[in-house]
Each structure stands twice: as C-alpha cells, then as structure tokens.
XYZ file of C-alpha atoms in Angstrom:
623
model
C 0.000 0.000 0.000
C 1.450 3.316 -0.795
C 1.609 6.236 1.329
C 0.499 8.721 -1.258
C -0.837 11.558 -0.039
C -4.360 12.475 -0.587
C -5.012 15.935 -2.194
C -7.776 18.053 -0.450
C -8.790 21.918 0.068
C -10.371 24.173 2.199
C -11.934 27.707 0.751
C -12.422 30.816 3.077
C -14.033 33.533 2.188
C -12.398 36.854 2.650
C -14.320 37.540 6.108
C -13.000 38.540 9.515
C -13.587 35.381 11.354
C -12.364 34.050 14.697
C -9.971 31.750 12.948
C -9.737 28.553 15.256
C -10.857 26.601 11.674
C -8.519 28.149 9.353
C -5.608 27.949 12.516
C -6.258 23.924 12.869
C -6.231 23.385 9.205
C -3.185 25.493 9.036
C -1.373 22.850 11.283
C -2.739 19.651 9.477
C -1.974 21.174 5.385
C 0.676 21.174 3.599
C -0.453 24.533 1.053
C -1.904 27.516 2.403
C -2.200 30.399 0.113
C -3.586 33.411 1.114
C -6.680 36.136 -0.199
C -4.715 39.494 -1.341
C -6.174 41.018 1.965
C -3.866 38.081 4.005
C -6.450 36.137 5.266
C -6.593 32.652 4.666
C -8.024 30.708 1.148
C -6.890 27.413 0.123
C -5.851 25.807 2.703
C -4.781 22.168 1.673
C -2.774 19.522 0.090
C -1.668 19.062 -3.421
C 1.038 18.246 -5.598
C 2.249 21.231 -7.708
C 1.301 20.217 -11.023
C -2.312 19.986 -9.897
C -2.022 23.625 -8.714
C -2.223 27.007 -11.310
C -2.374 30.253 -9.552
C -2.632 33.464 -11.096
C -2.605 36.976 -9.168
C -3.219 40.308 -10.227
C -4.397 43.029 -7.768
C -7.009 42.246 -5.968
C -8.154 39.459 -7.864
C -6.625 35.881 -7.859
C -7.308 32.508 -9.493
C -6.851 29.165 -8.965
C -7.474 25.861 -10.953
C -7.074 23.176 -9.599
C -6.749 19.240 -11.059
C -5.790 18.312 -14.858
C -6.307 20.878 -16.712
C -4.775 22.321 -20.177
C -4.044 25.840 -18.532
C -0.757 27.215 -17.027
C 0.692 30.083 -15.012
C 1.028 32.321 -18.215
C -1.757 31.214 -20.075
C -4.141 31.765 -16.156
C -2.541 35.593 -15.986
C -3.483 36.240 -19.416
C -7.252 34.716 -18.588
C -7.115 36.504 -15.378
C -6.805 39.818 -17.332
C -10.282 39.726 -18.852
C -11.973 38.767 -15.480
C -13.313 42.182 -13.431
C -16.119 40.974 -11.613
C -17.153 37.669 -10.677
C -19.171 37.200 -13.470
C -16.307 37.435 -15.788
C -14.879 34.030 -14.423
C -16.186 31.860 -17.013
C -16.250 33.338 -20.195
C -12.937 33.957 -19.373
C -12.111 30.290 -18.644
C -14.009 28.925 -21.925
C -11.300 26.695 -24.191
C -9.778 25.016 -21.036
C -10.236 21.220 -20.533
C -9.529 18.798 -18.198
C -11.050 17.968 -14.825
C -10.966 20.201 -12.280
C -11.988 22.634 -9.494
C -11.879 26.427 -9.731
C -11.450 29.092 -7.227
C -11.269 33.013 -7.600
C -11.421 35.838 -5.070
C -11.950 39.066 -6.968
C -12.594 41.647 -4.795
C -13.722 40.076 -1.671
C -15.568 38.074 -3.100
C -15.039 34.044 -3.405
C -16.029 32.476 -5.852
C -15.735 28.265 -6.166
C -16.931 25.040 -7.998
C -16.147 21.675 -9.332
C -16.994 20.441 -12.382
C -20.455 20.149 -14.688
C -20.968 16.165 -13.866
C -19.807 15.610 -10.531
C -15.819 13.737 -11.225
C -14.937 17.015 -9.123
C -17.071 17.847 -6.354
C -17.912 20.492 -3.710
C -19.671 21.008 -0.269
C -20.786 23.712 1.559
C -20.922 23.771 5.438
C -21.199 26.747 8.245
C -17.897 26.161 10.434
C -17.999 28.989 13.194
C -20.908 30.933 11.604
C -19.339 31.179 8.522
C -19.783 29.753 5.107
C -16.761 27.384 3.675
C -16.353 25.328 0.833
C -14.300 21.959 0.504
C -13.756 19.205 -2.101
C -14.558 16.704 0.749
C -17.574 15.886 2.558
C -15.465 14.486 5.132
C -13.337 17.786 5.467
C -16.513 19.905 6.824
C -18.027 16.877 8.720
C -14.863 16.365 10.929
C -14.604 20.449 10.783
C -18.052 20.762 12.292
C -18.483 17.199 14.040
C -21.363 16.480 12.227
C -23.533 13.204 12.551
C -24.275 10.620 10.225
C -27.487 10.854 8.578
C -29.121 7.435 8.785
C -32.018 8.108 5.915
C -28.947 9.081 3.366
C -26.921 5.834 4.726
C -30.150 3.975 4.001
C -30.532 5.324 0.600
C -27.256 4.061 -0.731
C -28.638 0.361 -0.367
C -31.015 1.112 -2.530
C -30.019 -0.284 -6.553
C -29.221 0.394 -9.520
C -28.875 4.250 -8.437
C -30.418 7.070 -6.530
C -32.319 9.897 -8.798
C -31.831 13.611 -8.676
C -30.835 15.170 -6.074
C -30.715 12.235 -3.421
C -27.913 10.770 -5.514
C -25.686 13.959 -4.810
C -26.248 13.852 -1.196
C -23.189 14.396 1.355
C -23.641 11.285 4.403
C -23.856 13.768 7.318
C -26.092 16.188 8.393
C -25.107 20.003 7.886
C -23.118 19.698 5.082
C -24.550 20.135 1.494
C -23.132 19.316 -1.689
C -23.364 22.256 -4.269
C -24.815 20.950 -7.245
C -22.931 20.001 -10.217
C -22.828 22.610 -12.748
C -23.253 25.305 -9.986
C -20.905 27.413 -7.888
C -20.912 28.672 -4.516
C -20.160 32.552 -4.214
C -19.876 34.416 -1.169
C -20.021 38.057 -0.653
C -17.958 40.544 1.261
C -20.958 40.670 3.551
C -20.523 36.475 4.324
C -23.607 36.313 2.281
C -23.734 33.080 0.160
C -25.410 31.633 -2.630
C -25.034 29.305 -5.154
C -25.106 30.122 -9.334
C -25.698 28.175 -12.617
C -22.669 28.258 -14.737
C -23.237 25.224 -17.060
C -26.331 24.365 -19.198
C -26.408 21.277 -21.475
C -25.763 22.118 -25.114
C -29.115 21.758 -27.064
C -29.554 17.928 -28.831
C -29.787 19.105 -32.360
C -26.610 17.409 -34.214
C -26.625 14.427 -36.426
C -24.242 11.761 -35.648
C -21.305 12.510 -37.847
C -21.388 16.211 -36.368
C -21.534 15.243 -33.381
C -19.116 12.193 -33.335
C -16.826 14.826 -34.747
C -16.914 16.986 -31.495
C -16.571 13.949 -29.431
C -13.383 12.618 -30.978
C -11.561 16.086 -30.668
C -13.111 16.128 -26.919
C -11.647 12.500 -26.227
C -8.790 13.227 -28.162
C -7.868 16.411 -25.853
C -8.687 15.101 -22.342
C -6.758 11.741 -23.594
C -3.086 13.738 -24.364
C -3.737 16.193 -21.782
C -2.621 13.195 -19.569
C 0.480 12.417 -22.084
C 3.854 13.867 -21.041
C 7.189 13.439 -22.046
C 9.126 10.879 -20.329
C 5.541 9.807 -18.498
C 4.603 5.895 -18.503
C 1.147 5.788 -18.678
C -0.892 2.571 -17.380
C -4.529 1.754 -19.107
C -6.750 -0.591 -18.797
C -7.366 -3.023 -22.080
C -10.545 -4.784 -21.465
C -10.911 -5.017 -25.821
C -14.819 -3.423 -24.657
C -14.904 -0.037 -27.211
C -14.243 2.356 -24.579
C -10.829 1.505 -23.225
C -9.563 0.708 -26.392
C -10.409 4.120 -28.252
C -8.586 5.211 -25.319
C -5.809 3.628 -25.754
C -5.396 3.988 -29.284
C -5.882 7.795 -28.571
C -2.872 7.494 -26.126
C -0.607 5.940 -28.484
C -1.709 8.424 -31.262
C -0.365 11.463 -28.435
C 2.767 9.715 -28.315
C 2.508 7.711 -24.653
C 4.340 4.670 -24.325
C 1.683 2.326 -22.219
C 1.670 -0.338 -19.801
C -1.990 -2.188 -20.450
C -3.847 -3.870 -18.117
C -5.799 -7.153 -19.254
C -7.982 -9.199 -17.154
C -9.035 -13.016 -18.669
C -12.223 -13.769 -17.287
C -13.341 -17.372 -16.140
C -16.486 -17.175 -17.794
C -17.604 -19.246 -20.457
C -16.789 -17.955 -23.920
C -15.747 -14.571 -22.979
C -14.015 -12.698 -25.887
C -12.591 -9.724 -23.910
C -8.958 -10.610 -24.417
C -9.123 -11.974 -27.433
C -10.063 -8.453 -28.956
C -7.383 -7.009 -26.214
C -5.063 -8.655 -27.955
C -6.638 -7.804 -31.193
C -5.853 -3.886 -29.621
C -2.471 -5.183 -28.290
C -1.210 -5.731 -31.504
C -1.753 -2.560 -33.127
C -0.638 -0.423 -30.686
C 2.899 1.111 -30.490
C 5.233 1.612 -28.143
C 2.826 -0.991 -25.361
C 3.510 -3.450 -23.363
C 0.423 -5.243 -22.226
C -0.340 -7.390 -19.033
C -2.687 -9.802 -19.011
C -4.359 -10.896 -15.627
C -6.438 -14.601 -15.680
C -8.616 -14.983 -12.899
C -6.267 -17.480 -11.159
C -3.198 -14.148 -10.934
C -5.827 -12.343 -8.963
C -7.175 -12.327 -5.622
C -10.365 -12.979 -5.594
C -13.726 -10.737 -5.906
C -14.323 -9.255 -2.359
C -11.038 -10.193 -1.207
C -10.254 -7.841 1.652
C -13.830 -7.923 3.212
C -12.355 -8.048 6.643
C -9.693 -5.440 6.177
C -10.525 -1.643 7.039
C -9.461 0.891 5.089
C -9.566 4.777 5.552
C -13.396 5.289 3.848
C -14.054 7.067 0.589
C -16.212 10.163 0.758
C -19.276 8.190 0.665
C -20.347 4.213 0.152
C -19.214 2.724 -2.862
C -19.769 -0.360 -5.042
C -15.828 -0.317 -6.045
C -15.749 -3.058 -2.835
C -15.628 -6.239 -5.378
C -12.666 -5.411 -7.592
C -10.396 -3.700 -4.923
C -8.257 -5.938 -3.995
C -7.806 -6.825 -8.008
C -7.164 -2.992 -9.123
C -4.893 -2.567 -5.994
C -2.985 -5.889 -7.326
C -3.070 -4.843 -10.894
C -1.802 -1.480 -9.773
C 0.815 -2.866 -8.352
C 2.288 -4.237 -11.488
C 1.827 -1.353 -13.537
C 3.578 0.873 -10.697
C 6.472 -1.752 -10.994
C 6.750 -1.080 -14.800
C 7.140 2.700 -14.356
C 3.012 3.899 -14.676
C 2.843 6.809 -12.850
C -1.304 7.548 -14.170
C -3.676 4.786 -14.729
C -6.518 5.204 -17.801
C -9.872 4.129 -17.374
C -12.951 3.575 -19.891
C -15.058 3.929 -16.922
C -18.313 6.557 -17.913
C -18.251 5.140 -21.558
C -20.928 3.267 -21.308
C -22.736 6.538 -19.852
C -21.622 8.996 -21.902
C -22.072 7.506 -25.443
C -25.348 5.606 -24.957
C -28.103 8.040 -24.073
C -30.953 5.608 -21.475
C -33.987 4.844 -23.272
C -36.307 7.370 -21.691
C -35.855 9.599 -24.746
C -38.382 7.576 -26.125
C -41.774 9.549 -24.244
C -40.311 13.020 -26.116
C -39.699 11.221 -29.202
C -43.005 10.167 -29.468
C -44.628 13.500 -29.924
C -41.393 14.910 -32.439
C -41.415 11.702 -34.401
C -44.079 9.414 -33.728
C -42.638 6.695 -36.963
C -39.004 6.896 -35.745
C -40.272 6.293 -32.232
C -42.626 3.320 -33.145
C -39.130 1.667 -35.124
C -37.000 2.789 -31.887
C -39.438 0.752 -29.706
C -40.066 -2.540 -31.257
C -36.442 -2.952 -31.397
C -35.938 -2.206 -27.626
C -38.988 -4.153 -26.663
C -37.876 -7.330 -28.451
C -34.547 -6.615 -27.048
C -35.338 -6.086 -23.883
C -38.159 -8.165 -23.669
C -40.589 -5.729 -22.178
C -44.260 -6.144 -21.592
C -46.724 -4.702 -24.249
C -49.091 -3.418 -21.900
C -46.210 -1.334 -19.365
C -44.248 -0.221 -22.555
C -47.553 1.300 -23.843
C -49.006 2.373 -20.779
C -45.256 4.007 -19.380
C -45.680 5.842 -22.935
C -48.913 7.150 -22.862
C -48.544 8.440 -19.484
C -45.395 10.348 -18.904
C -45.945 11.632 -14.873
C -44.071 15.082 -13.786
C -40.969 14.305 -12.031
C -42.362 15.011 -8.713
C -44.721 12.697 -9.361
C -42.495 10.035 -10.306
C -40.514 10.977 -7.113
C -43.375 10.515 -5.024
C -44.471 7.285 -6.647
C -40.450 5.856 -6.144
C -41.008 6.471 -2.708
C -44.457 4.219 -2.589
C -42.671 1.376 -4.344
C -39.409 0.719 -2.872
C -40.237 -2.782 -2.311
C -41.553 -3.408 -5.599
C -38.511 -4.741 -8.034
C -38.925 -2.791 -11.602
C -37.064 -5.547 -13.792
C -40.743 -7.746 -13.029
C -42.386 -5.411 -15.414
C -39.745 -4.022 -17.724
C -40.498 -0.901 -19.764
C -38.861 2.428 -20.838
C -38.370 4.109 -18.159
C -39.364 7.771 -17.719
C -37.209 9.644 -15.850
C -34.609 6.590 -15.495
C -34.580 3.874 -13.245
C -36.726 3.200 -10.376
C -34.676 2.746 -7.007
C -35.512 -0.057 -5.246
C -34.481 -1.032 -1.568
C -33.296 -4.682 -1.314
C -35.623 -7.794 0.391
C -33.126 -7.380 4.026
C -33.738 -3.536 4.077
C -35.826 -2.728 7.286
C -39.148 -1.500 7.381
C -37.253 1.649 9.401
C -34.894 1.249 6.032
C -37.864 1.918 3.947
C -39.833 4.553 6.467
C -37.073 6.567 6.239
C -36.007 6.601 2.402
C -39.967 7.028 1.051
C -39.862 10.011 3.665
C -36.359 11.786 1.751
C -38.037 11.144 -1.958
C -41.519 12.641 -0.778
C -39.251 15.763 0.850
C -37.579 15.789 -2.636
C -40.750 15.689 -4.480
C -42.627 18.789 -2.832
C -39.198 21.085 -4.054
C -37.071 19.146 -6.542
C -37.358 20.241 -10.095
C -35.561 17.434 -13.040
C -32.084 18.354 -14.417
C -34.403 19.042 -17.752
C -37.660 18.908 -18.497
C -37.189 16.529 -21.281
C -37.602 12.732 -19.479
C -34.833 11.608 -21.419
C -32.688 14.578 -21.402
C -32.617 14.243 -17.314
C -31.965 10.808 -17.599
C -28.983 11.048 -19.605
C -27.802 14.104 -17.623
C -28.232 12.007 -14.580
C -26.895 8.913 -15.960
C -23.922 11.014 -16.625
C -23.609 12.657 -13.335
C -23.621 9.094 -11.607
C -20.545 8.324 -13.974
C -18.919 11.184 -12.555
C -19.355 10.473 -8.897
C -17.855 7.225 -9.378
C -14.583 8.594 -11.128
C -13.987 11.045 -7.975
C -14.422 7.754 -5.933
C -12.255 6.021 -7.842
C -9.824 8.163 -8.443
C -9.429 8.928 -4.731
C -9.715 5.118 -4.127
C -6.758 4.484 -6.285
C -4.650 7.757 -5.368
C -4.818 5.821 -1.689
C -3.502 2.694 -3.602
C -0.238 4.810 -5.217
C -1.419 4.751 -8.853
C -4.402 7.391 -9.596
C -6.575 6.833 -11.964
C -7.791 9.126 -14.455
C -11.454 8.783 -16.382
C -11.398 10.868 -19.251
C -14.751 9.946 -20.760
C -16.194 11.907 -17.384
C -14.475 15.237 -18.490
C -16.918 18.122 -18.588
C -16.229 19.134 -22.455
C -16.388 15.069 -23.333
C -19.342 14.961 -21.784
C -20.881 17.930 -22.992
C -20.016 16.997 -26.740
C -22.064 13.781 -26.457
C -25.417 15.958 -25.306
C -24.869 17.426 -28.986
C -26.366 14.070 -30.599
C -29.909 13.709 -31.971
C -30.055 10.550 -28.721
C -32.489 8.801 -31.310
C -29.354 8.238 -33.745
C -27.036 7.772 -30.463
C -29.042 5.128 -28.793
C -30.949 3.371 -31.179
C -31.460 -0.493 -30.327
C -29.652 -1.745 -33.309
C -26.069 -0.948 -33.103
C -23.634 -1.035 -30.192
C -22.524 2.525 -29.306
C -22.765 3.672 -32.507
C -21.637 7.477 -31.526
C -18.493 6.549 -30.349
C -17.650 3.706 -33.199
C -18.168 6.963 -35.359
C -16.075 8.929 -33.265
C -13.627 6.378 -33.854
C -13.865 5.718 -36.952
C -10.167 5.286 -38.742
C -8.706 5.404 -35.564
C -9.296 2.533 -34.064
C -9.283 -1.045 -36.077
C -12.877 -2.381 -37.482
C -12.787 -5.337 -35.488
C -13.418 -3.882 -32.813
C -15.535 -1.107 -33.414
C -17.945 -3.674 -34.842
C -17.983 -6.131 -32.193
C -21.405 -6.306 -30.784
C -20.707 -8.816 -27.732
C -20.389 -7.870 -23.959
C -18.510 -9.981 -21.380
C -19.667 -10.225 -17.937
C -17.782 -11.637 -14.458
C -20.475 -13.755 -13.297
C -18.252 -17.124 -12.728
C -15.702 -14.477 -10.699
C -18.570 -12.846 -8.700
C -20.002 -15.863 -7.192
C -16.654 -17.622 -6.781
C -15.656 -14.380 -4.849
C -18.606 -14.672 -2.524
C -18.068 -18.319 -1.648
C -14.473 -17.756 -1.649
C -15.374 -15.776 1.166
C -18.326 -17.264 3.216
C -17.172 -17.052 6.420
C -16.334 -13.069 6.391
C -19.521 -12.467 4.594
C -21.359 -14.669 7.796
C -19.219 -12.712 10.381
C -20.200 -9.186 8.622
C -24.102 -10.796 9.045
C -23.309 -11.582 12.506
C -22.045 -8.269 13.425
C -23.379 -5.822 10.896
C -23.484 -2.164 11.342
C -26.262 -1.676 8.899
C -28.498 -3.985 11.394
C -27.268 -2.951 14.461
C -28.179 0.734 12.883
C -31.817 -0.743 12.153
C -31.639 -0.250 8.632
C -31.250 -4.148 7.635
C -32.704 -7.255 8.981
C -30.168 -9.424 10.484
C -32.278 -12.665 9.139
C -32.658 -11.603 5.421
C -29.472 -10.169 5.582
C -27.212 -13.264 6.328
C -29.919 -15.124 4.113
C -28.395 -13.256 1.423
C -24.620 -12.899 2.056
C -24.335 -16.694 2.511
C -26.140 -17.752 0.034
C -26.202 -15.590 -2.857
C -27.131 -18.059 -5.214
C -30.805 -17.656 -3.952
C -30.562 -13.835 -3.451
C -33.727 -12.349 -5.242
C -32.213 -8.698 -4.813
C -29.871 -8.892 -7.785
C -25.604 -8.277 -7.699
C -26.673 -4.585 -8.017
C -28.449 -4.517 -4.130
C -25.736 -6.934 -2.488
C -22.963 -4.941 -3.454
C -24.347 -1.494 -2.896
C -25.007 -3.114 0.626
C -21.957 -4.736 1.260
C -20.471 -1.366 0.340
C -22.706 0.379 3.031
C -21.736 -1.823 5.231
C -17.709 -1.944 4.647
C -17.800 2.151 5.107
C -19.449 1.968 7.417
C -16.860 -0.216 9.595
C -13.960 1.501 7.901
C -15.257 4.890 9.345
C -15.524 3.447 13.117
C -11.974 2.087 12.284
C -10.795 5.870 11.338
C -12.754 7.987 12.596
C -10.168 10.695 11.789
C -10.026 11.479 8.454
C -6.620 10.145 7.563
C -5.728 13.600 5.430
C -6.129 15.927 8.179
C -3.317 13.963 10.119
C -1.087 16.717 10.881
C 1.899 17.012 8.578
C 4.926 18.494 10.929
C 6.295 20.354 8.064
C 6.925 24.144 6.325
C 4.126 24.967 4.223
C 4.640 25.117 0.673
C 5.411 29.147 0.442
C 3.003 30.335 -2.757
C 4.279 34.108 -4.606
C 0.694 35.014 -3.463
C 0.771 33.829 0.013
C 0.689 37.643 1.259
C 0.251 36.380 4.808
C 3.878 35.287 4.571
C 4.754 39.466 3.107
C-alpha cells in the first residue's frame, strides 16, 4: 500500500472570522495560500502540477486538477476577469477535470466540475460559510452526525435519482450541485449560481461524433507527457480501447492492463489482444482470474473510507494488485474507460419526447428495444402514454421501494426506479420514502425533457464514481484518471440527436463513429459484452465465512436499517438472493464504510503534517 498523499482543500471567504478553523487546518496542510487582503483561502494539500495560480491586484485565481491551462496562459485569462461574473467566459477553451477558485474583490467564488468527477460542499464552520472538495473535510470540521435516511438510501439499486444521488452522508453539510458554484459576498452572504447548461440535442451523428473525438482526443493527451509511462486498462470493450489507441496516437508509451475472465466464452482478451497488436510503443499485461485475488477479497480489512459508500468493494483488492504491477513497470497515471458506457449511450427514456417529435421513428425505436429487452406490451404502452411530472415520479419511487422494476420491464421515464433490497428494514424503507416525498414537494428534473434528465443524470452518476475512484486508487499509489467523465467530453455527447445515439440496433454507434479510422474495425464492430459472473459468485463463496461474520455483526443492522435474518440469508447464500448483484454490493459497500469509518474515525488527510508549508508568490500572509 502506498503512502500517497491524498489531495484536499479548504476555501475561506475573505471575512474577519475568529480563525480557530482556518488555525487547525493550518497545522494539518501542507499549502496555504492566502486572499490578497492576508487572510486565509486554500488551505490544503496538493502536488504542484495539480495547482495554477494566477494573481493580479485584488483578484486571484486558482485551478485546480488536470487541466490544459498554465501560469502564463491563467494571468493572461485573469486579465479579462473584473467581476465575478467574468470568471467563465474567461475560462471557456480550457479542458480537463478540475476545481476552480477566484477571489476578486472580496468576493469568493468556487466550484467543481459540470458532472460531478470534481465535487464540492458547503458547510457553516464557526458561523461562517466554507467550501471543501470533501464531505469528510466539513463533517470532521463541524463534528457532524451521520445521517441514517442518506446511509439507508445508498442500499437502494441500480442508483439514486436527482438530487438524493448527490447527497453528502452527514447532516449540515450540502453538496453544491454540479454545474453550480458557490459565491460568497464581502458581507458572508452566500449563494449558489448556474454556470453550465447542457448544449441543445440538435446534431446528427457525424457532427456530433466529430466533437466527441476532438473532446476525447484532448482530455486523452492532456494526460500524455514526455518521459511519463502511462498505465490503461485493455478490457478489448470499445471504450478503453479508443482510449488507448488515442494514447498511443499522443505519443505515450503504455503499460496495459488485461484481465481473462473465467467465464464461459468470454471474448474480452481476445479483442485485447486484437488492440495489443496494433498499438505502439505498449507493453500489455494480461491478468487470468487465477493471478488475482479474488472478488471481495479484503472484506475483513478496514481501510480509511471514501467520501461516501461505494460499489468499487468487489474489484479492490484486483485494481490494488493490478496497480501494483503497472507501478512496478514505471506507470505513474492509470486510464480508465469507466463513464463510456454513460456517456455515449443516451438511457432509453428519450423515447416519451420522441413520441410527440417523431411518432414513426419512435414506433421503429421501440419494437427494437422491446424485443430486445423483452418488455411487456401493456407497461411499454401504458409508461408511454402516461409520462408523470418528475415530482410525481418521485413521489411514486417512494411508494414502491419494495416493488422490483425488472418484473415489469419498460422504458423508463425519468430513469430507473430505485428499489431497496428484500433485508432492508421496514425503518430502512420509512425513512427513504420520507427523503423522496421531501424531494418531491421542491425538486425540479435536471431538464424537463424525461430523457434529457436521464442522460444528464446517468452522466452525473458516472462522474461520482470517477472522484471515488480516483481517490480510491490515489490511496492505492497509482491514480486513476477517467477521461470519458471530463466536462467538455461529456458535454459533446449531449450534442447528438439521442435517437441516432441510442438506437437499439447498433452497439454505441456514436463513439464507433467517433472512432472511426482510428481505431481497427474489429473492434468497433464487435457487438458482444462480457460479464464476471463465474468471478462474482466464486468471490462470494471464496469468502463465506467473512460475509457470515459481517451478518453476525453488521453495522447496517445494528443501525436498524437491515434485517439481520434476510441479511445473512443473502450474504451466505447468494445463489438464492432475489435482490440482484446490483443490491448486495451497494449493501456490502454500506456496510464496509461503514466499519472503515468506526476504524478511522479521523479522516486520515487531516493527520497533521509536521512540516513548512509550501510558500506560494501570493501567500501575502507570509509578506
């Protein structure tokens, strides 16, 4: 396990305060740099080349991540910006993935990015409003409490909807939206702003597989440097290939990572080594399931938690092994194709708008999904015909979290409908039908197209798993990158008419365009999808006896938000588990971070350092 440092901030507005915050985090960072007036603004750690700073005056700017800016290039930005409201215009043309930060003024100005791989919180520490890239951060800042209904929620499967799915675990700290920013006045008054809107759906494919490949292309050599060995993972699937093959195009000389399935005519690394083969300057690693621990190996080890529960539980003892041999070959960054799937194929709720544009198209999209997907006649036409507001589909969720939704399959309206697991408690279920009815009476959709908010959420949940896993595997000594969750890769996918993008028969067909002469045939027309089943349930009998010991001791149950009965029904003997992989692993993840925070209940990055702050030109508290 590496000691790798986690990266983290603190932002202060430019207010007279009593301090005792900004003094403790002072003596647990490692960066402090200071507002023009001297008083305290990023406070933090973070490794120089995920720092740019510009100063001029009384206005300052920071970016902070991957990003295609630098010192000189930030100045010259920073020229054009004379009020807050300048910030982004004068931003537009840089990409990556990161946070920004200004104070202009006395005024502070911060956000993360438009889909949620950066985030940001809000919380009132000593009466006054601060911002940090960690939910944790302001919880241990404020010694906030768990909140049991948003602990409940994450057992819930396959996902949360809008805005439960943003949520921050304790109480008294928010999470400011994606796609918004937190400002705070001179006076301490704060408020949050809009400063991304989804790009109207208008272009045909070509167009807008066009934009994407320049997108993918950027955000892909934006992580190439000179003299850099760059890891990526090779599963032959469409999405880490194309970015690989985009890699190799920028120059990088990559270590691939290749996992050989036990399952029963899986074709992954046959096409990987299709890929292999055709790339330059690689070395590839292949992994069978015998080189690897196996799924949910680690059960009974605690870890310092994530931000939040996670479903990355089965595979991380596998990426932490895999990591370990792509460290040894020189990687330094790791690639992922994670948010492909998300980004490229827009969810089949665009069907209820496309049914009043284009009533023949629709009727063609249809049949083809509901032979594919083998859903019943009667819901598909009824779902259709009746397109609720999202309220009302919120409140509804919240009637029918027992009910399973894959009994009566259909196109859904506003996406998926959570559902809590069998072992959830009836306090489990009390106290997540009480969050989506709160979220009904004031929650508006992220569009008020059904399948425009669906995508835009779908995409959103691919971000919040690339912050997790990037800060899972930063913890592990190799990060991971996802550059399919980039803001402008993202954004250049909203571009496509979704009827051409997710049409039932072709496999991503917006990114095989994108593609198209860059990455071999082969594999841009393969229309088969391996799975891990055979590894899964190995994994889980592999590991019985920690799965009956978390039953017998479970926080979850001793919490009253899982019956101890149904629950050890299910962890022993997942062969008979009516829930689905989706519910036992979001609840085995509950569970884990659960322990893992009673194991450290100090967050391990606010350990103090014992060292000289890294001195910044415009840390005018050190003038």
């Amino acid at each position: 396990m590496s000691d790798t440092v986690a990266c983290w901030f603190v932002a202060f507005p430019d207010q007279e305060t009593r301090q005792g915050c900004a003094a403790r985090l002072r003596e647990e960072a490692v960066d402090v740099v200071c507002h023009p007036s001297g008083r305290p603004w990023l406070v933090g750690s973070w490794p120089p080349e995920q720092m740019v700073l510009a100063s001029q005056g009384g206005r300052m700017l920071a970016v902070m991540g991957t990003s295609s800016t630098t010192p000189v290039d930030l100045t010259a930005r920073l020229k054009r910006v004379r009020t807050v409201a300048d910030i982004e215009s004068a931003l537009d043309g840089v990409h990556g993935s990161y946070h920004i930060a200004a104070s202009v003024d006395g005024h502070l100005y911060v956000r993360g990015s438009a889909f949620g791989a950066r985030r940001l919180y809000r919380a009132s520490v000593e009466g006054v409003t601060v911002c940090a890239d960690r939910a944790r951060t302001l919880a241990h800042l404020t010694e906030a409490d768990l909140d049991p209904a948003r602990v409940a929620a994450r057992l819930a499967a396959p996902y949360l909807p809008h805005p439960l799915a943003d949520a921050a675990m304790w109480t008294g700290v928010e999470t400011v939206e994606p796609g918004h920013a937190l400002r705070v006045a001179p006076d301490g008054r704060a408020y949050t702003t809009t400063w991304w809107r989804p790009p109207p759906a208008h272009l045909p494919m070509a167009d807008a597989a066009g934009l994407l490949r320049e997108a993918l292309r950027a955000a892909v050599a934006l992580r190439v440097r000179p003299g850099r060995v760059l890891a990526a993972d090779l599963s032959g699937g469409m999405d880490s290939t194309s970015l690989c093959f985009l890699a190799a195009e920028a120059g990088a000389h990559l270590v691939t990572s290749t996992q050989h399935w036990n399952g029963p005519g899986n074709q992954d690394h046959h096409y990987a080594r299709f890929a292999a083969d055709r790339l330059p300057h690689v070395e590839p690693q292949i992994f069978t399931s015998a080189d690897l621990p196996a799924c949910f190996t680690g059960l009974d080890q605690r870890r310092a938690p994530l931000e939040e529960p996670s479903g990355l539980l089965r595979n991380r003892a596998r990426h932490c092994h895999t990591a370990d041999a792509l460290r040894a070959r020189g990687a330094e960054l790791r690639l992922s194709g994670h948010g492909g799937d998300h980004a490229v194929v827009p969810p089949d709720a665009y069907l209820h708008t496309l049914w009043r544009r284009s009533p023949l198209t629709a009727l063609r999209a249809t049949s083809g999904f509901k032979a594919r997907g083998r859903w019943s006649p009667s819901a598909t036409a009824r779902t259709l015909l009746r397109t609720r507001s999202y309220p009302a589909w919120l409140a509804d969720a919240g009637a029918r979290l027992r009910e399973d939704p894959r009994t009566n399959p259909g196109p859904a309206p506003w996406g998926p409908r959570p559902a809590l697991p069998p072992w959830a408690s009836d306090q489990a279920v009390g106290l997540v039908a009480a969050v989506l009815r709160r979220a009904a009476e004031r929650s508006e959709p992220l569009d008020p197209d059904p399948g425009r908010h669906a995508w835009l959420h779908q995409m959103r949940e691919a971000g919040r798993a690339a912050a997790l896993l990037h800060e899972a595997s930063t913890a592990q000594g190799l990060p991971t990158d996802s550059p399919f969750c980039d803001d402008d890769v993202l954004t250049a996918c909203l571009t496509v008419r979704p009827h051409e993008a997710g049409h039932p028969w072709a496999y991503k067909p917006l990114l095989a365009a994108a593609m198209d002469g860059l990455v071999p045939e082969h594999i841009l027309h393969r229309t088969t999808k391996d799975h891990c089943g055979p590894d899964w349930y190995l994994g889980l009998r592999t590991h019985r006896r920690h799965l009956a010991d978390i039953a017998d001791t479970s926080h979850l149950a001793a919490a009253g938000l899982a019956d101890p009965e149904l629950l050890r029904r299910a962890l022993i003997s997942p062969e008979l588990n009516i829930g689905g992989a989706p519910e036992l692993e979001n609840t085995l993840g509950a569970e884990a971070w659960l322990r893992d925070l009673a194991a450290h209940p100090d967050p391990a990055h606010l350990t103090p350092r014992h060292h000289p702050h890294e001195e910044y030109p415009f840390d005018t508290a050190a003038q």
